[in-house]
Short mmCIF file of C-alpha atoms in Angstrom, two decimals:
data_model
loop_
_atom_site.label_atom_id
_atom_site.label_comp_id
_atom_site.label_asym_id
_atom_site.label_seq_id
_atom_site.Cartn_x
_atom_site.Cartn_y
_atom_site.Cartn_z
CA MET A 1 -21.41 -32.25 -0.69
CA PRO A 2 -19.71 -35.30 -2.20
CA ALA A 3 -19.51 -33.66 -5.64
CA SER A 4 -17.42 -30.74 -4.38
CA LYS A 5 -15.27 -33.07 -2.29
CA LEU A 6 -14.59 -35.11 -5.38
CA GLU A 7 -13.72 -31.92 -7.27
CA ARG A 8 -11.28 -30.87 -4.57
CA LEU A 9 -9.65 -34.31 -4.67
CA ARG A 10 -9.34 -34.03 -8.42
CA ASP A 11 -7.80 -30.55 -8.13
CA THR A 12 -5.16 -31.81 -5.69
CA ALA A 13 -4.47 -34.92 -7.74
CA VAL A 14 -4.03 -33.28 -11.15
CA PRO A 15 -0.58 -31.68 -10.55
CA TRP A 16 0.78 -35.07 -9.42
CA LEU A 17 -0.42 -37.01 -12.47
CA LEU A 18 2.60 -36.16 -14.58
CA PRO A 19 5.27 -37.05 -11.98
CA ALA A 20 3.44 -40.31 -11.26
CA ALA A 21 3.29 -41.18 -14.96
CA ILE A 22 7.00 -40.48 -15.38
CA LEU A 23 7.80 -42.65 -12.37
CA LEU A 24 5.73 -45.53 -13.74
CA GLY A 25 7.23 -45.25 -17.21
CA TRP A 26 10.69 -45.15 -15.73
CA GLN A 27 10.11 -48.27 -13.65
CA ALA A 28 8.65 -50.05 -16.67
CA ALA A 29 11.56 -49.07 -18.90
CA VAL A 30 14.18 -50.35 -16.45
CA SER A 31 12.25 -53.53 -15.63
CA ALA A 32 11.86 -54.31 -19.32
CA GLY A 33 15.59 -53.89 -19.77
CA LEU A 34 15.29 -50.88 -22.09
CA VAL A 35 17.60 -48.90 -19.83
CA SER A 36 20.63 -50.40 -18.15
CA ASN A 37 20.31 -50.11 -14.39
CA ARG A 38 24.02 -49.32 -14.21
CA PHE A 39 23.20 -45.86 -15.54
CA MET A 40 19.67 -45.41 -14.34
CA PRO A 41 18.35 -47.43 -11.41
CA ALA A 42 14.67 -48.23 -11.23
CA PRO A 43 12.52 -46.16 -8.84
CA LEU A 44 12.11 -49.20 -6.62
CA ASP A 45 15.90 -49.51 -6.33
CA VAL A 46 16.12 -45.86 -5.42
CA ALA A 47 13.42 -46.36 -2.80
CA ARG A 48 15.36 -49.32 -1.42
CA ALA A 49 18.54 -47.22 -1.29
CA GLY A 50 16.59 -44.52 0.53
CA TRP A 51 15.26 -47.04 3.02
CA GLU A 52 18.74 -48.41 3.61
CA ALA A 53 20.32 -44.96 4.07
CA GLY A 54 17.47 -44.00 6.38
CA ARG A 55 17.90 -47.15 8.45
CA THR A 56 21.61 -46.63 9.04
CA GLY A 57 20.95 -42.98 9.90
CA GLU A 58 23.39 -41.77 7.24
CA LEU A 59 20.60 -40.05 5.30
CA TRP A 60 19.27 -38.16 8.31
CA THR A 61 22.70 -37.01 9.43
CA ASN A 62 23.52 -35.66 5.98
CA LEU A 63 20.08 -34.13 5.52
CA GLY A 64 20.34 -32.43 8.90
CA VAL A 65 23.81 -31.08 8.19
CA SER A 66 22.75 -29.70 4.80
CA THR A 67 19.57 -28.14 6.17
CA LEU A 68 21.44 -26.42 8.97
CA ARG A 69 24.02 -25.04 6.53
CA ALA A 70 21.30 -23.83 4.18
CA LEU A 71 19.36 -22.10 6.93
CA ALA A 72 22.42 -20.52 8.52
CA GLY A 73 23.57 -19.12 5.18
CA PHE A 74 20.05 -17.99 4.41
CA VAL A 75 19.63 -16.16 7.70
CA VAL A 76 22.98 -14.39 7.40
CA GLY A 77 22.76 -13.47 3.70
CA GLY A 78 19.03 -12.81 3.71
CA GLY A 79 19.29 -10.73 6.87
CA ILE A 80 22.02 -8.52 5.45
CA GLY A 81 20.23 -8.25 2.11
CA PHE A 82 16.95 -7.30 3.79
CA ALA A 83 18.61 -4.72 6.05
CA LEU A 84 20.55 -3.13 3.20
CA GLY A 85 17.48 -3.19 0.95
CA LEU A 86 15.50 -1.36 3.63
CA ALA A 87 18.29 1.14 4.24
CA ASN A 88 18.71 1.91 0.55
CA GLY A 89 14.98 2.05 -0.05
CA LEU A 90 14.47 4.54 2.76
CA SER A 91 17.62 6.65 2.50
CA ARG A 92 18.95 8.28 -0.65
CA LEU A 93 22.33 8.74 0.98
CA SER A 94 22.68 5.07 1.83
CA GLU A 95 21.67 4.13 -1.70
CA ARG A 96 24.13 6.49 -3.34
CA LEU A 97 26.84 5.17 -1.06
CA THR A 98 26.33 1.44 -1.62
CA ASP A 99 24.10 0.60 -4.58
CA THR A 100 26.72 0.94 -7.31
CA SER A 101 29.13 -1.34 -5.45
CA VAL A 102 26.41 -3.89 -4.82
CA GLN A 103 25.43 -3.90 -8.49
CA MET A 104 29.07 -4.48 -9.49
CA VAL A 105 29.52 -7.40 -7.12
CA ARG A 106 26.17 -8.80 -8.26
CA ASN A 107 27.50 -9.34 -11.76
CA VAL A 108 30.13 -11.76 -10.50
CA PRO A 109 28.64 -15.29 -10.57
CA HIS A 110 28.98 -16.24 -6.93
CA LEU A 111 29.86 -19.85 -7.72
CA SER A 112 32.95 -18.65 -9.57
CA LEU A 113 34.29 -17.70 -6.14
CA ILE A 114 34.50 -21.34 -5.06
CA PRO A 115 38.27 -21.70 -5.71
CA LEU A 116 38.94 -18.48 -3.81
CA VAL A 117 36.62 -19.49 -0.98
CA ILE A 118 38.38 -22.85 -0.65
CA LEU A 119 41.70 -21.02 -0.42
CA TRP A 120 40.30 -18.73 2.26
CA PHE A 121 38.30 -21.12 4.37
CA GLY A 122 39.39 -24.59 3.30
CA ILE A 123 36.49 -27.02 3.14
CA GLY A 124 35.10 -26.06 6.54
CA GLU A 125 31.64 -24.79 7.35
CA GLU A 126 32.59 -21.15 6.74
CA ALA A 127 33.06 -21.76 3.02
CA LYS A 128 29.54 -23.11 2.59
CA LEU A 129 28.01 -20.46 4.79
CA PHE A 130 29.78 -17.71 2.89
CA LEU A 131 28.68 -18.95 -0.52
CA VAL A 132 25.06 -19.51 0.47
CA ALA A 133 24.90 -16.13 2.20
CA LEU A 134 26.33 -14.41 -0.87
CA GLY A 135 23.93 -16.18 -3.22
CA VAL A 136 20.89 -15.41 -1.08
CA PHE A 137 21.85 -11.79 -0.46
CA PHE A 138 21.18 -10.40 -3.95
CA PRO A 139 17.61 -11.49 -4.65
CA ILE A 140 16.53 -10.43 -1.18
CA TYR A 141 18.35 -7.11 -1.45
CA ALA A 142 17.12 -6.25 -4.94
CA ASN A 143 13.49 -7.17 -4.28
CA THR A 144 13.32 -5.43 -0.91
CA LEU A 145 14.69 -2.27 -2.49
CA HIS A 146 12.31 -2.53 -5.42
CA GLY A 147 9.37 -3.20 -3.10
CA ILE A 148 10.02 -0.12 -1.04
CA ARG A 149 10.55 2.01 -4.14
CA SER A 150 7.27 0.90 -5.63
CA VAL A 151 5.11 1.73 -2.60
CA ASP A 152 2.36 4.08 -3.78
CA PRO A 153 3.55 7.63 -2.95
CA GLY A 154 -0.10 8.64 -2.61
CA LEU A 155 -0.44 6.30 0.37
CA VAL A 156 2.72 7.70 1.95
CA GLU A 157 1.39 11.23 1.53
CA MET A 158 -1.93 10.13 3.02
CA GLY A 159 -0.10 8.67 6.02
CA ARG A 160 1.78 11.93 6.56
CA VAL A 161 -1.33 14.09 6.26
CA TYR A 162 -3.11 11.84 8.73
CA GLY A 163 -0.36 12.39 11.27
CA MET A 164 1.50 9.07 11.20
CA SER A 165 4.91 9.11 12.86
CA ARG A 166 7.92 7.87 10.90
CA THR A 167 7.77 4.51 12.64
CA GLU A 168 4.06 4.17 11.95
CA LEU A 169 4.56 5.19 8.35
CA PHE A 170 7.12 2.42 8.01
CA THR A 171 5.22 -0.36 9.76
CA ARG A 172 1.76 0.49 8.45
CA VAL A 173 2.41 1.78 4.93
CA VAL A 174 5.89 1.14 3.56
CA LEU A 175 6.62 -2.37 4.81
CA PRO A 176 3.22 -3.92 3.97
CA GLY A 177 3.41 -2.24 0.57
CA ALA A 178 6.83 -3.75 -0.09
CA LEU A 179 5.88 -7.22 1.15
CA PRO A 180 4.68 -8.78 -2.14
CA SER A 181 7.98 -7.88 -3.76
CA ILE A 182 9.96 -9.11 -0.74
CA PHE A 183 8.22 -12.47 -1.07
CA VAL A 184 9.28 -12.72 -4.70
CA GLY A 185 12.85 -12.20 -3.51
CA LEU A 186 12.38 -14.82 -0.82
CA ARG A 187 11.31 -17.47 -3.29
CA TYR A 188 14.20 -16.73 -5.63
CA ALA A 189 16.57 -16.81 -2.69
CA LEU A 190 15.35 -20.21 -1.52
CA GLY A 191 16.07 -21.67 -4.96
CA ILE A 192 19.54 -20.15 -5.01
CA MET A 193 20.13 -21.34 -1.47
CA TRP A 194 19.76 -25.03 -2.38
CA LEU A 195 21.61 -24.66 -5.63
CA THR A 196 24.61 -23.01 -4.02
CA LEU A 197 24.74 -25.44 -1.15
CA ILE A 198 24.59 -28.53 -3.32
CA VAL A 199 27.32 -27.24 -5.64
CA ALA A 200 29.50 -26.28 -2.70
CA GLU A 201 28.96 -29.64 -0.99
CA THR A 202 29.64 -31.54 -4.18
CA ILE A 203 32.96 -29.82 -4.65
CA SER A 204 34.24 -29.55 -1.12
CA ALA A 205 32.68 -31.14 1.92
CA SER A 206 32.99 -34.07 4.29
CA SER A 207 29.29 -34.33 5.09
CA GLY A 208 25.91 -33.30 3.70
CA LEU A 209 23.71 -34.40 0.82
CA GLY A 210 26.12 -33.25 -1.87
CA TYR A 211 28.91 -35.15 -0.17
CA MET A 212 26.70 -38.24 0.05
CA ALA A 213 26.07 -38.08 -3.69
CA MET A 214 29.77 -37.67 -4.50
CA GLN A 215 30.73 -40.57 -2.25
CA ALA A 216 28.14 -42.76 -3.95
CA ARG A 217 29.58 -41.87 -7.34
CA GLU A 218 33.01 -43.05 -6.21
CA PHE A 219 31.53 -46.46 -5.39
CA MET A 220 29.27 -46.51 -8.46
CA LEU A 221 26.12 -46.48 -6.28
CA VAL A 222 23.87 -44.96 -8.93
CA ASP A 223 20.76 -45.49 -6.84
CA VAL A 224 22.12 -43.26 -4.05
CA VAL A 225 23.11 -40.57 -6.56
CA VAL A 226 19.56 -40.53 -7.94
CA LEU A 227 18.19 -40.60 -4.40
CA ALA A 228 20.16 -37.46 -3.56
CA ILE A 229 18.84 -35.71 -6.67
CA LEU A 230 15.26 -36.63 -5.81
CA ILE A 231 15.75 -35.32 -2.29
CA TYR A 232 16.87 -31.96 -3.71
CA ALA A 233 13.69 -31.81 -5.74
CA ALA A 234 11.61 -32.61 -2.66
CA LEU A 235 13.42 -30.01 -0.54
CA GLY A 236 12.97 -27.34 -3.18
CA LYS A 237 9.27 -28.13 -3.43
CA LEU A 238 8.95 -28.06 0.37
CA ALA A 239 10.60 -24.65 0.64
CA ASP A 240 8.35 -23.32 -2.10
CA ALA A 241 5.22 -24.69 -0.45
CA LEU A 242 6.15 -23.14 2.89
CA THR A 243 6.71 -19.76 1.25
CA ARG A 244 3.35 -20.02 -0.46
CA GLN A 245 1.65 -20.66 2.88
CA LEU A 246 3.43 -17.67 4.37
CA GLU A 247 2.44 -15.50 1.40
CA ARG A 248 -1.17 -16.51 1.76
CA ALA A 249 -1.14 -15.64 5.44
CA CYS A 250 0.62 -12.29 5.02
CA LEU A 251 -0.94 -11.12 1.77
CA ALA A 252 -4.54 -12.15 2.37
CA TRP A 253 -5.61 -8.58 1.51
CA ASN A 254 -4.27 -8.93 -2.01
CA PRO A 255 -6.77 -10.54 -4.41
CA ALA A 256 -3.86 -12.02 -6.39
CA TYR A 257 -2.77 -14.13 -3.41
CA ARG A 258 -6.12 -15.05 -1.95
CA SER A 259 -6.69 -18.80 -1.78
CA ALA A 260 -9.58 -19.99 -3.89
CA MET B 1 -9.21 45.37 3.82
CA LEU B 2 -12.68 46.72 3.43
CA LEU B 3 -13.64 44.34 0.67
CA ASP B 4 -12.56 41.41 2.76
CA ALA B 5 -14.58 42.60 5.71
CA VAL B 6 -17.71 42.92 3.62
CA ARG B 7 -17.15 39.53 2.13
CA ARG B 8 -16.76 38.09 5.59
CA GLU B 9 -20.06 39.57 6.70
CA VAL B 10 -21.90 38.32 3.68
CA SER B 11 -20.48 34.85 3.95
CA SER B 12 -21.28 34.41 7.59
CA GLU B 13 -24.85 35.51 6.92
CA THR B 14 -25.24 32.95 4.21
CA ARG B 15 -23.91 30.40 6.56
CA THR B 16 -26.45 31.14 9.25
CA ASP B 17 -29.23 30.92 6.69
CA SER B 18 -28.15 27.59 5.40
CA ARG B 19 -27.71 26.28 8.92
CA GLU B 20 -31.27 27.08 9.80
CA ALA B 21 -32.53 25.43 6.67
CA GLY B 22 -30.44 22.45 7.59
CA ALA B 23 -31.80 22.28 11.11
CA ALA B 24 -35.30 22.18 9.75
CA ALA B 25 -34.54 19.41 7.31
CA ILE B 26 -32.63 16.98 9.48
CA PRO B 27 -32.23 16.73 13.20
CA ARG B 28 -28.61 17.34 13.99
CA VAL B 29 -26.50 16.54 16.99
CA PRO B 30 -27.01 19.51 19.29
CA SER B 31 -23.56 19.47 20.88
CA GLU B 32 -20.48 21.28 19.54
CA SER B 33 -21.55 21.43 15.88
CA GLY B 34 -21.18 24.83 14.35
CA GLN B 35 -18.35 25.90 16.62
CA ARG B 36 -15.76 23.46 15.38
CA GLY B 37 -14.96 25.10 12.09
CA ILE B 38 -11.55 26.50 11.27
CA ALA B 39 -11.42 29.95 9.67
CA VAL B 40 -8.79 30.43 6.99
CA THR B 41 -7.15 33.73 6.08
CA VAL B 42 -4.84 33.82 3.09
CA ARG B 43 -2.82 36.98 2.47
CA ASP B 44 -0.87 37.78 -0.67
CA LEU B 45 -0.10 34.11 -1.31
CA HIS B 46 2.56 33.19 -3.86
CA LYS B 47 3.70 29.78 -4.96
CA SER B 48 5.96 28.82 -7.82
CA PHE B 49 7.42 25.52 -8.94
CA ASP B 50 10.86 25.76 -10.56
CA GLY B 51 10.39 29.44 -11.27
CA HIS B 52 6.96 28.88 -12.81
CA ALA B 53 4.37 30.87 -10.86
CA VAL B 54 1.20 28.94 -10.00
CA ILE B 55 -0.35 31.19 -7.35
CA GLU B 56 0.26 34.92 -7.73
CA GLY B 57 -0.80 37.20 -4.92
CA LEU B 58 -3.98 35.46 -3.83
CA ASN B 59 -6.10 36.86 -0.97
CA LEU B 60 -8.90 34.89 0.58
CA PHE B 61 -10.95 34.57 3.74
CA LEU B 62 -12.89 31.40 4.49
CA PRO B 63 -15.22 31.83 7.46
CA ALA B 64 -15.54 28.99 9.95
CA GLY B 65 -18.19 26.48 8.98
CA GLY B 66 -18.67 27.68 5.40
CA PHE B 67 -18.80 25.50 2.32
CA THR B 68 -16.62 27.01 -0.40
CA ALA B 69 -16.00 25.54 -3.82
CA VAL B 70 -13.02 26.43 -5.96
CA VAL B 71 -13.45 25.90 -9.70
CA GLY B 72 -11.21 26.63 -12.64
CA ARG B 73 -9.59 25.10 -15.69
CA SER B 74 -6.95 22.44 -15.14
CA GLY B 75 -3.62 23.96 -14.26
CA CYS B 76 -5.13 27.17 -12.87
CA GLY B 77 -3.67 26.52 -9.44
CA LYS B 78 -6.82 25.42 -7.60
CA SER B 79 -5.37 22.17 -6.32
CA THR B 80 -2.15 23.92 -5.34
CA LEU B 81 -4.19 26.44 -3.34
CA LEU B 82 -5.86 23.62 -1.45
CA ARG B 83 -2.57 21.84 -0.82
CA LEU B 84 -1.06 25.09 0.46
CA ILE B 85 -3.93 25.66 2.88
CA LEU B 86 -3.56 22.08 4.14
CA GLY B 87 0.16 22.58 4.62
CA LEU B 88 1.10 19.93 2.03
CA GLU B 89 3.15 22.55 0.18
CA THR B 90 5.10 25.50 1.54
CA PRO B 91 4.23 28.91 0.09
CA THR B 92 6.89 30.84 -1.79
CA GLY B 93 5.49 34.05 -0.34
CA GLY B 94 2.59 35.43 1.71
CA ARG B 95 0.92 33.76 4.65
CA ILE B 96 -1.92 31.47 5.60
CA ASP B 97 -3.52 31.71 9.04
CA LEU B 98 -5.85 29.10 10.42
CA GLU B 99 -8.05 30.01 13.34
CA GLY B 100 -9.87 27.41 15.38
CA PRO B 101 -12.81 27.86 17.74
CA GLU B 102 -10.42 28.77 20.57
CA GLY B 103 -8.45 31.38 18.71
CA SER B 104 -5.24 30.77 16.86
CA LEU B 105 -4.70 27.16 15.95
CA ARG B 106 -2.50 25.16 18.29
CA ARG B 107 -0.85 22.10 16.81
CA SER B 108 -3.64 20.05 15.28
CA GLU B 109 -6.77 20.76 17.32
CA PRO B 110 -9.27 20.45 15.72
CA PRO B 111 -7.54 18.59 12.90
CA LYS B 112 -7.55 19.44 9.20
CA ARG B 113 -8.39 16.59 6.91
CA ILE B 114 -8.25 15.98 3.20
CA MET B 115 -10.08 13.69 0.84
CA PHE B 116 -8.10 12.93 -2.30
CA GLN B 117 -9.36 12.15 -5.76
CA GLU B 118 -8.38 8.51 -5.18
CA PRO B 119 -9.56 6.84 -1.97
CA ARG B 120 -5.96 6.06 -0.92
CA LEU B 121 -7.01 3.29 1.43
CA LEU B 122 -4.37 0.93 2.80
CA PRO B 123 -5.12 -2.27 0.84
CA TRP B 124 -3.66 -4.41 3.67
CA ALA B 125 -5.89 -2.98 6.39
CA ARG B 126 -9.53 -3.91 6.97
CA VAL B 127 -12.10 -1.21 6.26
CA VAL B 128 -12.56 -0.37 9.95
CA ASP B 129 -8.78 -0.11 10.48
CA ASN B 130 -8.53 2.18 7.49
CA VAL B 131 -11.07 4.49 9.07
CA ALA B 132 -9.19 4.34 12.38
CA VAL B 133 -6.12 5.73 10.56
CA GLY B 134 -8.00 9.04 10.71
CA LEU B 135 -7.70 9.03 14.51
CA SER B 136 -3.90 8.94 14.34
CA GLY B 137 -3.34 7.15 17.60
CA GLN B 138 -5.83 8.98 19.83
CA GLY B 139 -7.33 6.95 22.67
CA THR B 140 -7.13 3.21 23.19
CA ARG B 141 -7.43 0.64 20.44
CA ALA B 142 -10.98 -0.22 21.50
CA GLU B 143 -12.03 3.44 21.53
CA ARG B 144 -10.58 4.01 18.08
CA ARG B 145 -12.40 0.97 16.77
CA GLU B 146 -15.69 2.14 18.27
CA ARG B 147 -15.36 5.61 16.76
CA ALA B 148 -14.34 4.15 13.41
CA LEU B 149 -17.42 1.93 13.44
CA ALA B 150 -19.62 4.93 14.22
CA ALA B 151 -18.07 6.90 11.34
CA LEU B 152 -18.65 3.93 9.02
CA ALA B 153 -22.27 3.81 10.08
CA GLU B 154 -22.55 7.51 9.24
CA VAL B 155 -21.54 6.84 5.63
CA GLY B 156 -23.77 3.75 5.51
CA LEU B 157 -21.06 1.10 5.43
CA ALA B 158 -21.32 -0.39 8.91
CA ASP B 159 -21.68 -3.88 7.44
CA LYS B 160 -18.41 -3.62 5.51
CA ALA B 161 -16.22 -2.99 8.57
CA GLY B 162 -14.41 -6.34 8.43
CA GLN B 163 -13.79 -6.41 4.67
CA TRP B 164 -10.65 -5.72 2.65
CA PRO B 165 -10.82 -2.53 0.55
CA ALA B 166 -10.24 -4.61 -2.61
CA THR B 167 -13.71 -6.11 -2.22
CA LEU B 168 -15.51 -2.73 -2.28
CA SER B 169 -16.80 -0.77 -5.27
CA GLY B 170 -15.25 2.57 -6.22
CA GLY B 171 -18.06 4.55 -4.59
CA GLN B 172 -17.86 2.50 -1.40
CA ARG B 173 -14.10 3.03 -1.18
CA GLN B 174 -14.58 6.76 -1.48
CA ARG B 175 -17.18 6.58 1.30
CA VAL B 176 -14.64 4.79 3.49
CA ALA B 177 -12.18 7.60 2.70
CA LEU B 178 -14.85 10.11 3.75
CA ALA B 179 -15.40 8.24 7.01
CA ARG B 180 -11.64 8.27 7.62
CA ALA B 181 -11.54 12.02 7.02
CA LEU B 182 -14.47 12.66 9.35
CA VAL B 183 -13.80 10.24 12.19
CA SER B 184 -11.52 12.71 13.98
CA ARG B 185 -14.19 15.46 13.80
CA PRO B 186 -12.08 17.82 11.72
CA GLY B 187 -12.41 21.61 11.77
CA LEU B 188 -11.49 21.85 8.10
CA LEU B 189 -12.23 19.30 5.41
CA ALA B 190 -10.51 19.80 2.09
CA LEU B 191 -11.94 17.86 -0.84
CA ASP B 192 -9.60 17.58 -3.80
CA GLU B 193 -11.91 16.51 -6.64
CA PRO B 194 -12.97 13.56 -4.54
CA LEU B 195 -15.81 12.48 -6.81
CA GLY B 196 -14.04 12.87 -10.14
CA ALA B 197 -13.58 9.16 -10.70
CA LEU B 198 -17.12 8.10 -9.81
CA ASP B 199 -20.05 7.42 -12.13
CA ALA B 200 -22.83 10.01 -12.34
CA LEU B 201 -25.34 8.35 -9.99
CA THR B 202 -22.77 7.45 -7.36
CA ARG B 203 -21.54 11.04 -7.53
CA ILE B 204 -24.95 12.46 -6.75
CA GLY B 205 -25.30 10.08 -3.81
CA MET B 206 -21.90 11.13 -2.51
CA GLN B 207 -22.71 14.83 -2.91
CA ASP B 208 -25.84 14.40 -0.82
CA LEU B 209 -23.88 12.48 1.80
CA ILE B 210 -21.15 15.13 2.03
CA GLU B 211 -23.72 17.93 2.30
CA ARG B 212 -25.69 16.08 4.99
CA ILE B 213 -22.60 15.39 7.10
CA TRP B 214 -21.29 18.94 6.65
CA ARG B 215 -24.60 20.33 7.92
CA ALA B 216 -24.57 17.97 10.87
CA GLN B 217 -20.96 18.56 11.89
CA GLY B 218 -20.32 22.19 10.95
CA PHE B 219 -16.73 21.93 9.78
CA THR B 220 -15.32 24.34 7.22
CA ALA B 221 -15.47 22.67 3.81
CA LEU B 222 -13.25 23.55 0.88
CA LEU B 223 -14.07 21.71 -2.32
CA VAL B 224 -11.84 21.83 -5.37
CA THR B 225 -13.63 20.59 -8.47
CA HIS B 226 -13.83 21.08 -12.21
CA ASP B 227 -17.48 20.10 -12.17
CA VAL B 228 -19.34 23.42 -11.98
CA ALA B 229 -22.69 21.70 -11.40
CA GLU B 230 -21.23 19.96 -8.35
CA ALA B 231 -19.83 23.23 -7.00
CA VAL B 232 -23.17 24.97 -7.44
CA ALA B 233 -25.10 22.12 -5.82
CA LEU B 234 -22.92 21.94 -2.71
CA ALA B 235 -21.26 25.27 -1.95
CA ASP B 236 -22.53 28.48 -0.44
CA ARG B 237 -19.71 30.34 -2.10
CA ILE B 238 -17.88 29.69 -5.35
CA LEU B 239 -14.45 30.99 -6.25
CA VAL B 240 -13.27 30.89 -9.83
CA VAL B 241 -9.49 30.74 -9.96
CA GLU B 242 -7.65 31.90 -13.05
CA ALA B 243 -3.91 32.24 -13.55
CA GLY B 244 -3.21 31.95 -9.83
CA ARG B 245 -5.72 34.58 -8.72
CA ILE B 246 -9.37 34.67 -7.77
CA ALA B 247 -11.21 35.90 -10.84
CA LEU B 248 -14.76 35.56 -9.59
CA ASP B 249 -16.24 35.28 -6.10
CA LEU B 250 -19.92 34.33 -6.08
CA ARG B 251 -22.40 33.64 -3.31
CA VAL B 252 -24.91 30.84 -3.76
CA ASP B 253 -28.06 31.98 -1.99
CA VAL B 254 -30.26 29.07 -2.92
CA PRO B 255 -31.65 27.55 0.29
CA ARG B 256 -30.94 23.97 1.28
CA PRO B 257 -31.81 21.24 0.72
CA ARG B 258 -31.30 22.14 -2.92
CA ARG B 259 -33.28 20.57 -5.67
CA ARG B 260 -31.36 19.24 -8.64
CA GLY B 261 -32.30 21.27 -11.72
CA ASP B 262 -33.30 24.35 -9.71
CA PRO B 263 -33.45 27.30 -12.20
CA ASP B 264 -31.41 29.57 -9.90
CA LEU B 265 -28.65 26.98 -9.71
CA ALA B 266 -28.77 26.46 -13.47
CA ARG B 267 -28.46 30.22 -14.07
CA LEU B 268 -25.47 30.42 -11.75
CA GLU B 269 -23.85 27.41 -13.36
CA GLY B 270 -24.33 29.00 -16.77
CA ARG B 271 -22.75 32.22 -15.60
CA ILE B 272 -19.66 30.45 -14.26
CA LEU B 273 -19.30 28.30 -17.35
CA ASP B 274 -19.59 31.39 -19.57
CA HIS B 275 -16.84 32.99 -17.57
CA LEU B 276 -14.61 29.92 -17.73
CA LEU B 277 -15.15 29.35 -21.44
CA GLY B 278 -15.22 32.99 -22.46
CA GLY B 279 -12.29 34.03 -20.28
#
């Protein structure tokens, strides 16, 4: 039906109206000379800068380096956070042993460790990996733990009465029950992942998107600085969209996550 | 004990009667039914939580294949009694013996099953997979699925097999829970106020369904309820529990299928209510 197709098109278009309007207004303001392009380049200039950086390959190299760092830190920190969250959710002993310490460390803003991390690791890859892993660890840990704690005890009892083994109880009752909460942690963690990486790269790096932006500042290339910022926005949106897809696939049973 | 022996006799007679009535009313599967029930003997049972006694010296015999209802005010210990018999709680004192068709019960053959007040379905498993949970890993995946589908058909939900539990109504979910409890052909089915959360009409439908399946399969049924009318409609024996003991043990001799509003049932219901309210 053309009517419903039109409706679907409208539904997809609506969220992009505002960004498009801002972009147009921005271009108009710079073109009309209302804003000096020394401070704020026009969108077309930014696009040109992007094209140029893409052509020389500089953009792709830096993007690749940053993505690899982000993912490596995410896998390490998220993996440890997930494992410890599971352990503490399933074992009282493990929780009593570690939770207090984790909560104490959590209250230290992880970016405040940058000076220390530079002293330890210099400006090498380890520094970035460490910071990203630390930042990603807490949301994954806290939400995994919370998810396991909030699994309906009635379902666990049902599983026991119906003769499920411990492994079955975990894979069929506890883990699926904790999944919505784990996804919340995942989305938080992805945000923190980019944030940490960009800050770390801005302060101490010799490659990556943050480094690219800092270099551009040195040479007063405002268009490249803005380009870098827009790329962060796009990457954040991409990570969020991927998580949403994953949520929809894994949580199809939950009416709150079912696609329309 | 002499009293126990007499009670046993009486109960098994009632059972035979009701069976015959059942056979006349609906054709039942000729194989195995009637010999699968688990008999339960409870001797001098005690249970206390944090020093507070809930069950105090309770004796009870449930013959194989009988339908017994336990009624009482809230907090009288009726749910605890059921949980003790199912092995969900450990007694503080006394003993509970379960006896299957081949003598003393080995491991879990035939299994004991429970239906809770809430359906307790896994929201992330399709309806048919939820029913297959009741088979706890017996047979191949395909066999489990086939048996689960058959059990769903028995409760009239064959067409919902592929759905998520969230899409079902409350009554339908409880029927899925019943199918899950029955798919393994249990020897003992404990019902812990399973219809308490349903509306009146759905309840009646469920009661009929439970009675029909009980008559066809011949398991021992133990129903805990605070609805005296429900107890009277379903059970062939009613126990009134008060302060951790059995205060009243009544036979229900009304033949099946029972008519709602039968004067005999009404009289019995009145008697139990008088006891509960007066006591």
